[in-house]
PDB file of C-alpha atoms in Angstrom:
ATOM      1  CA  MET Q 286    -141.227  -6.447 -62.363  1.00 95.00           C
ATOM      2  CA  LEU Q 287    -138.627  -7.470 -60.025  1.00 97.00           C
ATOM      3  CA  ILE Q 288    -136.296  -9.397 -61.946  1.00 98.00           C
ATOM      4  CA  LEU Q 289    -132.909 -11.308 -61.543  1.00 98.00           C
ATOM      5  CA  ALA Q 290    -130.732 -11.307 -65.076  1.00 98.00           C
ATOM      6  CA  ILE Q 291    -127.184 -13.639 -65.207  1.00 98.00           C
ATOM      7  CA  ASP Q 292    -124.454 -13.361 -67.526  1.00 98.00           C
ATOM      8  CA  THR Q 293    -121.262 -15.816 -68.187  1.00 97.00           C
ATOM      9  CA  SER Q 294    -120.692 -15.249 -71.895  1.00 96.00           C
ATOM     10  CA  ALA Q 295    -117.679 -13.440 -71.399  1.00 95.00           C
ATOM     11  CA  ILE Q 296    -116.937 -12.944 -67.659  1.00 95.00           C
ATOM     12  CA  ALA Q 297    -119.634 -14.522 -64.824  1.00 95.00           C
ATOM     13  CA  SER Q 298    -122.619 -10.945 -63.824  1.00 97.00           C
ATOM     14  CA  ALA Q 299    -125.617 -11.358 -61.769  1.00 98.00           C
ATOM     15  CA  ALA Q 300    -127.442  -7.990 -60.808  1.00 98.00           C
ATOM     16  CA  LEU Q 301    -131.121  -7.569 -59.524  1.00 98.00           C
ATOM     17  CA  LEU Q 302    -133.317  -4.675 -61.275  1.00 98.00           C
ATOM     18  CA  ARG Q 303    -136.567  -3.749 -60.646  1.00 97.00           C
ATOM     19  CA  SER Q 304    -138.708  -1.470 -62.880  1.00 95.00           C
ATOM     20  CA  THR Q 305    -141.883   0.237 -62.325  1.00 89.00           C
ATOM     21  CA  ARG Q 306    -142.598   2.924 -64.790  1.00 86.00           C
ATOM     22  CA  THR Q 307    -144.400   1.688 -68.030  1.00 89.00           C
ATOM     23  CA  ASP Q 308    -141.275   2.416 -70.637  1.00 87.00           C
ATOM     24  CA  GLY Q 309    -139.031  -0.386 -69.061  1.00 85.00           C
ATOM     25  CA  ALA Q 310    -137.015   2.160 -67.190  1.00 89.00           C
ATOM     26  CA  ALA Q 311    -135.180   0.145 -64.277  1.00 92.00           C
ATOM     27  CA  GLU Q 312    -133.119   0.296 -61.386  1.00 95.00           C
ATOM     28  CA  VAL Q 313    -130.552  -1.930 -60.504  1.00 96.00           C
ATOM     29  CA  LEU Q 314    -130.846  -2.787 -56.459  1.00 97.00           C
ATOM     30  CA  ALA Q 315    -127.719  -4.898 -56.257  1.00 97.00           C
ATOM     31  CA  SER Q 316    -124.441  -5.945 -59.259  1.00 97.00           C
ATOM     32  CA  PHE Q 317    -122.022  -7.806 -59.197  1.00 96.00           C
ATOM     33  CA  ALA Q 318    -119.448  -8.825 -62.122  1.00 94.00           C
ATOM     34  CA  SER Q 319    -116.154 -10.545 -62.146  1.00 91.00           C
ATOM     35  CA  THR Q 320    -113.121  -9.475 -63.571  1.00 80.00           C
ATOM     36  CA  GLU Q 321    -111.932 -12.660 -64.659  1.00 76.00           C
ATOM     37  CA  THR Q 322    -113.159 -14.914 -67.687  1.00 74.00           C
ATOM     38  CA  ASN Q 323    -112.623 -19.026 -66.211  1.00 75.00           C
ATOM     39  CA  THR Q 324    -114.305 -18.347 -62.623  1.00 78.00           C
ATOM     40  CA  HIS Q 325    -117.722 -18.406 -63.341  1.00 84.00           C
ATOM     41  CA  ALA Q 326    -118.600 -22.040 -61.899  1.00 84.00           C
ATOM     42  CA  GLU Q 327    -116.977 -20.402 -57.818  1.00 88.00           C
ATOM     43  CA  VAL Q 328    -117.720 -17.195 -58.089  1.00 91.00           C
ATOM     44  CA  LEU Q 329    -121.998 -17.124 -59.378  1.00 95.00           C
ATOM     45  CA  ALA Q 330    -123.724 -18.992 -57.073  1.00 95.00           C
ATOM     46  CA  PRO Q 331    -121.813 -16.756 -54.154  1.00 95.00           C
ATOM     47  CA  ALA Q 332    -122.858 -13.713 -55.663  1.00 95.00           C
ATOM     48  CA  ILE Q 333    -126.104 -14.207 -56.414  1.00 97.00           C
ATOM     49  CA  GLN Q 334    -126.758 -15.499 -52.586  1.00 96.00           C
ATOM     50  CA  GLY Q 335    -125.083 -12.258 -52.241  1.00 96.00           C
ATOM     51  CA  LEU Q 336    -127.019  -9.906 -54.249  1.00 96.00           C
ATOM     52  CA  LEU Q 337    -130.929 -11.601 -52.492  1.00 97.00           C
ATOM     53  CA  ALA Q 338    -128.854 -11.289 -49.770  1.00 96.00           C
ATOM     54  CA  GLU Q 339    -128.122  -7.488 -50.355  1.00 95.00           C
ATOM     55  CA  ALA Q 340    -130.867  -5.888 -51.540  1.00 95.00           C
ATOM     56  CA  GLY Q 341    -133.257  -8.313 -48.964  1.00 96.00           C
ATOM     57  CA  VAL Q 342    -135.495 -10.334 -51.401  1.00 95.00           C
ATOM     58  CA  ALA Q 343    -135.984 -14.017 -51.858  1.00 96.00           C
ATOM     59  CA  GLY Q 344    -135.888 -15.949 -54.842  1.00 97.00           C
ATOM     60  CA  ALA Q 345    -139.846 -16.059 -55.085  1.00 96.00           C
ATOM     61  CA  GLU Q 346    -139.786 -13.103 -55.186  1.00 97.00           C
ATOM     62  CA  LEU Q 347    -138.468 -12.605 -58.791  1.00 98.00           C
ATOM     63  CA  ASP Q 348    -141.170 -11.939 -61.440  1.00 97.00           C
ATOM     64  CA  ARG Q 349    -138.567 -13.283 -63.559  1.00 98.00           C
ATOM     65  CA  ILE Q 350    -134.925 -14.898 -63.926  1.00 98.00           C
ATOM     66  CA  VAL Q 351    -133.379 -13.264 -67.444  1.00 98.00           C
ATOM     67  CA  VAL Q 352    -130.057 -15.035 -68.782  1.00 98.00           C
ATOM     68  CA  GLY Q 353    -127.918 -14.266 -71.620  1.00 98.00           C
ATOM     69  CA  VAL Q 354    -127.192 -17.297 -73.925  1.00 98.00           C
ATOM     70  CA  GLY Q 355    -124.274 -15.511 -75.681  1.00 97.00           C
ATOM     71  CA  PRO Q 356    -122.557 -15.809 -78.025  1.00 98.00           C
ATOM     72  CA  GLY Q 357    -119.666 -17.081 -75.980  1.00 95.00           C
ATOM     73  CA  PRO Q 358    -117.606 -20.214 -74.875  1.00 92.00           C
ATOM     74  CA  PHE Q 359    -119.363 -23.427 -74.361  1.00 93.00           C
ATOM     75  CA  THR Q 360    -118.289 -23.794 -70.196  1.00 90.00           C
ATOM     76  CA  GLY Q 361    -118.972 -20.001 -69.915  1.00 91.00           C
ATOM     77  CA  LEU Q 362    -122.883 -20.538 -70.983  1.00 94.00           C
ATOM     78  CA  ARG Q 363    -123.009 -23.781 -69.699  1.00 94.00           C
ATOM     79  CA  VAL Q 364    -123.018 -22.236 -65.832  1.00 95.00           C
ATOM     80  CA  GLY Q 365    -125.570 -19.290 -67.143  1.00 97.00           C
ATOM     81  CA  ILE Q 366    -128.090 -21.159 -68.274  1.00 98.00           C
ATOM     82  CA  ALA Q 367    -127.948 -23.953 -65.978  1.00 97.00           C
ATOM     83  CA  THR Q 368    -128.027 -21.697 -62.311  1.00 97.00           C
ATOM     84  CA  ALA Q 369    -130.631 -19.849 -64.602  1.00 98.00           C
ATOM     85  CA  ARG Q 370    -133.263 -22.743 -65.183  1.00 98.00           C
ATOM     86  CA  ALA Q 371    -132.014 -24.137 -61.716  1.00 97.00           C
ATOM     87  CA  LEU Q 372    -132.463 -21.190 -59.717  1.00 98.00           C
ATOM     88  CA  GLY Q 373    -136.310 -20.325 -62.245  1.00 98.00           C
ATOM     89  CA  PHE Q 374    -136.578 -24.523 -61.189  1.00 98.00           C
ATOM     90  CA  ALA Q 375    -136.672 -24.146 -56.941  1.00 97.00           C
ATOM     91  CA  TRP Q 376    -138.379 -21.166 -58.144  1.00 97.00           C
ATOM     92  CA  ASN Q 377    -140.409 -21.495 -59.321  1.00 98.00           C
ATOM     93  CA  VAL Q 378    -140.122 -18.198 -61.310  1.00 98.00           C
ATOM     94  CA  PRO Q 379    -139.919 -18.240 -65.455  1.00 98.00           C
ATOM     95  CA  VAL Q 380    -136.645 -18.478 -67.239  1.00 98.00           C
ATOM     96  CA  GLU Q 381    -136.277 -16.160 -71.066  1.00 98.00           C
ATOM     97  CA  GLY Q 382    -133.459 -16.090 -72.494  1.00 98.00           C
ATOM     98  CA  ALA Q 383    -131.407 -13.269 -74.273  1.00 98.00           C
ATOM     99  CA  VAL Q 384    -128.329 -12.094 -76.780  1.00 98.00           C
ATOM    100  CA  SER Q 385    -125.816 -11.446 -74.371  1.00 98.00           C
ATOM    101  CA  LEU Q 386    -124.035  -8.650 -76.938  1.00 98.00           C
ATOM    102  CA  ASP Q 387    -127.268  -6.624 -76.214  1.00 98.00           C
ATOM    103  CA  ALA Q 388    -126.280  -5.677 -73.137  1.00 98.00           C
ATOM    104  CA  ILE Q 389    -123.221  -3.868 -75.142  1.00 98.00           C
ATOM    105  CA  ALA Q 390    -125.407  -2.348 -77.352  1.00 98.00           C
ATOM    106  CA  TRP Q 391    -127.373  -1.053 -74.361  1.00 97.00           C
ATOM    107  CA  ASP Q 392    -124.507   0.685 -72.840  1.00 98.00           C
ATOM    108  CA  VAL Q 393    -123.574   2.463 -75.987  1.00 98.00           C
ATOM    109  CA  LEU Q 394    -127.345   4.083 -76.647  1.00 97.00           C
ATOM    110  CA  ALA Q 395    -128.195   4.887 -72.897  1.00 96.00           C
ATOM    111  CA  ALA Q 396    -124.722   6.690 -72.635  1.00 96.00           C
ATOM    112  CA  GLY Q 397    -126.504   8.530 -76.124  1.00 95.00           C
ATOM    113  CA  GLU Q 398    -123.748   7.176 -78.478  1.00 93.00           C
ATOM    114  CA  ALA Q 399    -124.969   5.019 -80.586  1.00 94.00           C
ATOM    115  CA  PRO Q 400    -123.643   6.118 -84.487  1.00 93.00           C
ATOM    116  CA  ALA Q 401    -126.331   7.280 -87.105  1.00 94.00           C
ATOM    117  CA  GLN Q 402    -125.238   4.676 -89.321  1.00 95.00           C
ATOM    118  CA  GLY Q 403    -126.021   2.255 -86.705  1.00 97.00           C
ATOM    119  CA  PHE Q 404    -122.448   0.194 -84.778  1.00 98.00           C
ATOM    120  CA  THR Q 405    -121.419  -3.448 -84.370  1.00 98.00           C
ATOM    121  CA  VAL Q 406    -121.491  -4.618 -81.279  1.00 98.00           C
ATOM    122  CA  ALA Q 407    -118.187  -7.659 -80.910  1.00 98.00           C
ATOM    123  CA  ILE Q 408    -116.148  -9.503 -77.618  1.00 98.00           C
ATOM    124  CA  ASP Q 409    -113.288 -12.314 -77.883  1.00 97.00           C
ATOM    125  CA  ALA Q 410    -113.704 -15.494 -79.244  1.00 96.00           C
ATOM    126  CA  ARG Q 411    -110.698 -16.742 -79.271  1.00 93.00           C
ATOM    127  CA  ARG Q 412    -109.556 -18.501 -82.368  1.00 92.00           C
ATOM    128  CA  LYS Q 413    -107.984 -15.444 -82.969  1.00 95.00           C
ATOM    129  CA  GLU Q 414    -111.826 -14.819 -83.923  1.00 97.00           C
ATOM    130  CA  LEU Q 415    -114.965 -12.641 -82.710  1.00 98.00           C
ATOM    131  CA  TYR Q 416    -118.295 -12.698 -81.915  1.00 98.00           C
ATOM    132  CA  TRP Q 417    -120.672  -9.830 -83.949  1.00 98.00           C
ATOM    133  CA  ALA Q 418    -123.624  -8.766 -84.431  1.00 98.00           C
ATOM    134  CA  ARG Q 419    -124.768  -5.796 -86.085  1.00 98.00           C
ATOM    135  CA  TYR Q 420    -127.378  -3.236 -84.169  1.00 98.00           C
ATOM    136  CA  ALA Q 421    -129.930  -0.605 -86.113  1.00 97.00           C
ATOM    137  CA  ALA Q 422    -128.359   3.845 -84.325  1.00 96.00           C
ATOM    138  CA  ASP Q 423    -131.341   2.610 -81.962  1.00 95.00           C
ATOM    139  CA  GLY Q 424    -130.573  -0.239 -80.702  1.00 95.00           C
ATOM    140  CA  SER Q 425    -132.269  -2.974 -82.594  1.00 95.00           C
ATOM    141  CA  LEU Q 426    -129.943  -6.261 -84.024  1.00 96.00           C
ATOM    142  CA  ASP Q 427    -130.248  -5.906 -87.659  1.00 97.00           C
ATOM    143  CA  GLU Q 428    -128.567  -8.721 -88.214  1.00 97.00           C
ATOM    144  CA  GLY Q 429    -126.439 -12.140 -86.393  1.00 96.00           C
ATOM    145  CA  PRO Q 430    -125.597 -12.807 -83.892  1.00 98.00           C
ATOM    146  CA  HIS Q 431    -121.622 -13.982 -86.213  1.00 98.00           C
ATOM    147  CA  VAL Q 432    -118.549 -15.506 -85.487  1.00 97.00           C
ATOM    148  CA  SER Q 433    -115.751 -14.603 -87.358  1.00 96.00           C
ATOM    149  CA  VAL Q 434    -111.908 -13.479 -88.162  1.00 97.00           C
ATOM    150  CA  PRO Q 435    -112.085  -9.617 -87.535  1.00 96.00           C
ATOM    151  CA  GLY Q 436    -111.611  -9.018 -91.230  1.00 94.00           C
ATOM    152  CA  HIS Q 437    -114.794 -10.309 -92.272  1.00 95.00           C
ATOM    153  CA  LEU Q 438    -117.076  -7.108 -89.820  1.00 97.00           C
ATOM    154  CA  PRO Q 439    -119.345  -5.371 -91.889  1.00 96.00           C
ATOM    155  CA  GLU Q 440    -117.646  -1.710 -91.862  1.00 97.00           C
ATOM    156  CA  GLY Q 441    -119.394   1.233 -89.491  1.00 97.00           C
ATOM    157  CA  PRO Q 442    -117.926   1.818 -85.712  1.00 98.00           C
ATOM    158  CA  VAL Q 443    -117.315  -1.124 -83.171  1.00 98.00           C
ATOM    159  CA  CYS Q 444    -117.980  -0.938 -79.493  1.00 98.00           C
ATOM    160  CA  GLY Q 445    -116.875  -3.480 -76.892  1.00 98.00           C
ATOM    161  CA  ALA Q 446    -113.796  -6.096 -75.848  1.00 97.00           C
ATOM    162  CA  GLY Q 447    -113.178  -7.635 -79.158  1.00 97.00           C
ATOM    163  CA  ALA Q 448    -112.943  -4.066 -80.760  1.00 97.00           C
ATOM    164  CA  GLY Q 449    -109.991  -3.234 -78.760  1.00 96.00           C
ATOM    165  CA  LEU Q 450    -108.193  -6.166 -78.447  1.00 97.00           C
ATOM    166  CA  TYR Q 451    -107.799  -6.340 -82.482  1.00 97.00           C
ATOM    167  CA  ALA Q 452    -108.137  -2.239 -82.953  1.00 97.00           C
ATOM    168  CA  ASP Q 453    -105.607  -2.309 -85.963  1.00 96.00           C
ATOM    169  CA  ARG Q 454    -106.603  -5.288 -87.693  1.00 96.00           C
ATOM    170  CA  LEU Q 455    -110.630  -3.596 -87.857  1.00 97.00           C
ATOM    171  CA  ALA Q 456    -109.603  -0.074 -88.774  1.00 97.00           C
ATOM    172  CA  ALA Q 457    -108.138  -1.749 -91.321  1.00 96.00           C
ATOM    173  CA  ALA Q 458    -110.985  -2.953 -92.467  1.00 95.00           C
ATOM    174  CA  GLY Q 459    -112.660   0.074 -92.132  1.00 97.00           C
ATOM    175  CA  ALA Q 460    -114.309  -0.869 -88.299  1.00 97.00           C
ATOM    176  CA  PRO Q 461    -112.555   1.666 -85.877  1.00 97.00           C
ATOM    177  CA  ALA Q 462    -113.364   0.756 -82.608  1.00 97.00           C
ATOM    178  CA  VAL Q 463    -114.836   3.183 -80.748  1.00 97.00           C
ATOM    179  CA  GLU Q 464    -112.065   4.688 -77.807  1.00 95.00           C
ATOM    180  CA  ARG Q 465    -115.096   4.146 -74.870  1.00 96.00           C
ATOM    181  CA  PHE Q 466    -116.608   0.672 -75.786  1.00 97.00           C
ATOM    182  CA  ARG Q 467    -113.377  -0.873 -77.224  1.00 95.00           C
ATOM    183  CA  ASP Q 468    -113.167  -2.853 -73.444  1.00 95.00           C
ATOM    184  CA  ARG Q 469    -116.640  -3.475 -72.780  1.00 97.00           C
ATOM    185  CA  GLN Q 470    -117.861  -6.375 -72.033  1.00 97.00           C
ATOM    186  CA  PRO Q 471    -121.568  -7.876 -71.223  1.00 97.00           C
ATOM    187  CA  THR Q 472    -122.320  -7.670 -67.949  1.00 97.00           C
ATOM    188  CA  ALA Q 473    -125.765  -8.846 -66.288  1.00 98.00           C
ATOM    189  CA  ALA Q 474    -127.029  -5.004 -65.304  1.00 98.00           C
ATOM    190  CA  SER Q 475    -127.361  -4.045 -68.489  1.00 98.00           C
ATOM    191  CA  LEU Q 476    -128.929  -7.034 -70.038  1.00 98.00           C
ATOM    192  CA  GLY Q 477    -131.551  -6.973 -67.809  1.00 98.00           C
ATOM    193  CA  ALA Q 478    -132.257  -2.963 -68.899  1.00 97.00           C
ATOM    194  CA  SER Q 479    -132.213  -4.637 -71.811  1.00 97.00           C
ATOM    195  CA  ALA Q 480    -134.718  -7.131 -71.615  1.00 97.00           C
ATOM    196  CA  LEU Q 481    -136.633  -5.175 -69.096  1.00 97.00           C
ATOM    197  CA  GLU Q 482    -137.410  -2.109 -71.219  1.00 95.00           C
ATOM    198  CA  LYS Q 483    -137.901  -4.610 -74.396  1.00 96.00           C
ATOM    199  CA  LEU Q 484    -140.374  -5.874 -72.145  1.00 95.00           C
ATOM    200  CA  ALA Q 485    -142.418  -2.865 -71.492  1.00 94.00           C
ATOM    201  CA  ARG Q 486    -142.120  -2.181 -75.922  1.00 94.00           C
ATOM    202  CA  GLY Q 487    -143.949  -5.411 -75.672  1.00 95.00           C
ATOM    203  CA  GLU Q 488    -141.002  -7.678 -77.803  1.00 95.00           C
ATOM    204  CA  ASP Q 489    -141.065 -11.449 -76.806  1.00 96.00           C
ATOM    205  CA  LEU Q 490    -137.389 -12.492 -75.100  1.00 98.00           C
ATOM    206  CA  LEU Q 491    -135.433 -16.222 -76.529  1.00 98.00           C
ATOM    207  CA  ALA Q 492    -136.114 -19.644 -75.145  1.00 98.00           C
ATOM    208  CA  THR Q 493    -132.483 -20.544 -73.196  1.00 98.00           C
ATOM    209  CA  THR Q 494    -131.114 -22.328 -76.367  1.00 97.00           C
ATOM    210  CA  PRO Q 495    -127.301 -20.962 -76.165  1.00 97.00           C
ATOM    211  CA  LEU Q 496    -125.823 -19.426 -79.049  1.00 96.00           C
ATOM    212  CA  TYR Q 497    -122.146 -21.416 -79.452  1.00 95.00           C
ATOM    213  CA  LEU Q 498    -121.479 -20.884 -83.014  1.00 93.00           C
ATOM    214  CA  ARG Q 499    -119.550 -23.020 -83.342  1.00 82.00           C
ATOM    215  CA  GLU Q 500    -119.212 -26.061 -82.624  1.00 68.00           C
ATOM    216  CA  SER Q 501    -116.889 -28.011 -79.096  1.00 57.00           C
ATOM    217  CA  ASP Q 502    -113.415 -27.675 -79.034  1.00 53.00           C
ATOM    218  CA  ALA Q 503    -113.447 -31.315 -77.167  1.00 47.00           C
ATOM    219  CA  LYS Q 504    -113.613 -33.609 -78.756  1.00 49.00           C
ATOM    220  CA  VAL Q 505    -114.358 -37.971 -78.568  1.00 45.00           C
ATOM    221  CA  PRO Q 506    -111.187 -39.814 -78.885  1.00 52.00           C
ATOM    222  CA  ALA Q 507    -111.096 -42.268 -81.764  1.00 53.00           C
ATOM    223  CA  ALA Q 508    -110.340 -45.166 -79.736  1.00 58.00           C
ATOM    224  CA  MET Q 509    -114.052 -44.370 -77.682  1.00 50.00           C
ATOM    225  CA  GLN Q 510    -115.583 -43.161 -81.320  1.00 54.00           C
ATOM    226  CA  GLY Q 511    -118.668 -45.803 -82.221  1.00 55.00           C
ATOM    227  CA  HIS Q 512    -118.063 -47.805 -78.864  1.00 51.00           C
ATOM    228  CA  THR Q 513    -121.097 -48.876 -76.622  1.00 48.00           C
ATOM    229  CA  PRO Q 514    -120.905 -49.647 -73.553  1.00 46.00           C
TER     230      PRO Q 514
END
């Protein structure tokens, strides 16, 4: 199976992956990940074009596109999901979604460092809050995703960039940051690898409906509310 994975829940990232094994183990053919959290619209499409050229793959050869549906901010998620849907339509390739936090959970499992009691994955949600989800030791999603202040996360180890951002507050709440993963952001390469393993197990992926978890910061001006052009 050949897939294009896209995630824009934090940084912008894309990857081409192939799996020929029954367990879904993936080979990353090419990948891209930005270092910024606010350049998604500018860098994503050129990056995908570059990945296809690097791997010598035409879009119509893909078996599916997998896109991270969040949680994440409105603008970032819209860029990734809209791009995935547009490419799927243009190439006549099915498009499916995956929880973006699954990418970090997959990283933890791939490193062989999943705590026996399970763990939480958290990334920055701004407004002094975190997007988070709780995972079992085998990487299956136990709870979430949610958005809340750091002190409301469940007790136990925390992985992801949110852990590093609020390490002291989390530790005080009994949710210590895992040092190796305290700065980790979701990436398309890990998201795609996680999705391929799920498909190999016969699990379904998600629709491409974004997981915003809260209302947009953008508001209709009071003067325009109720106004019909």
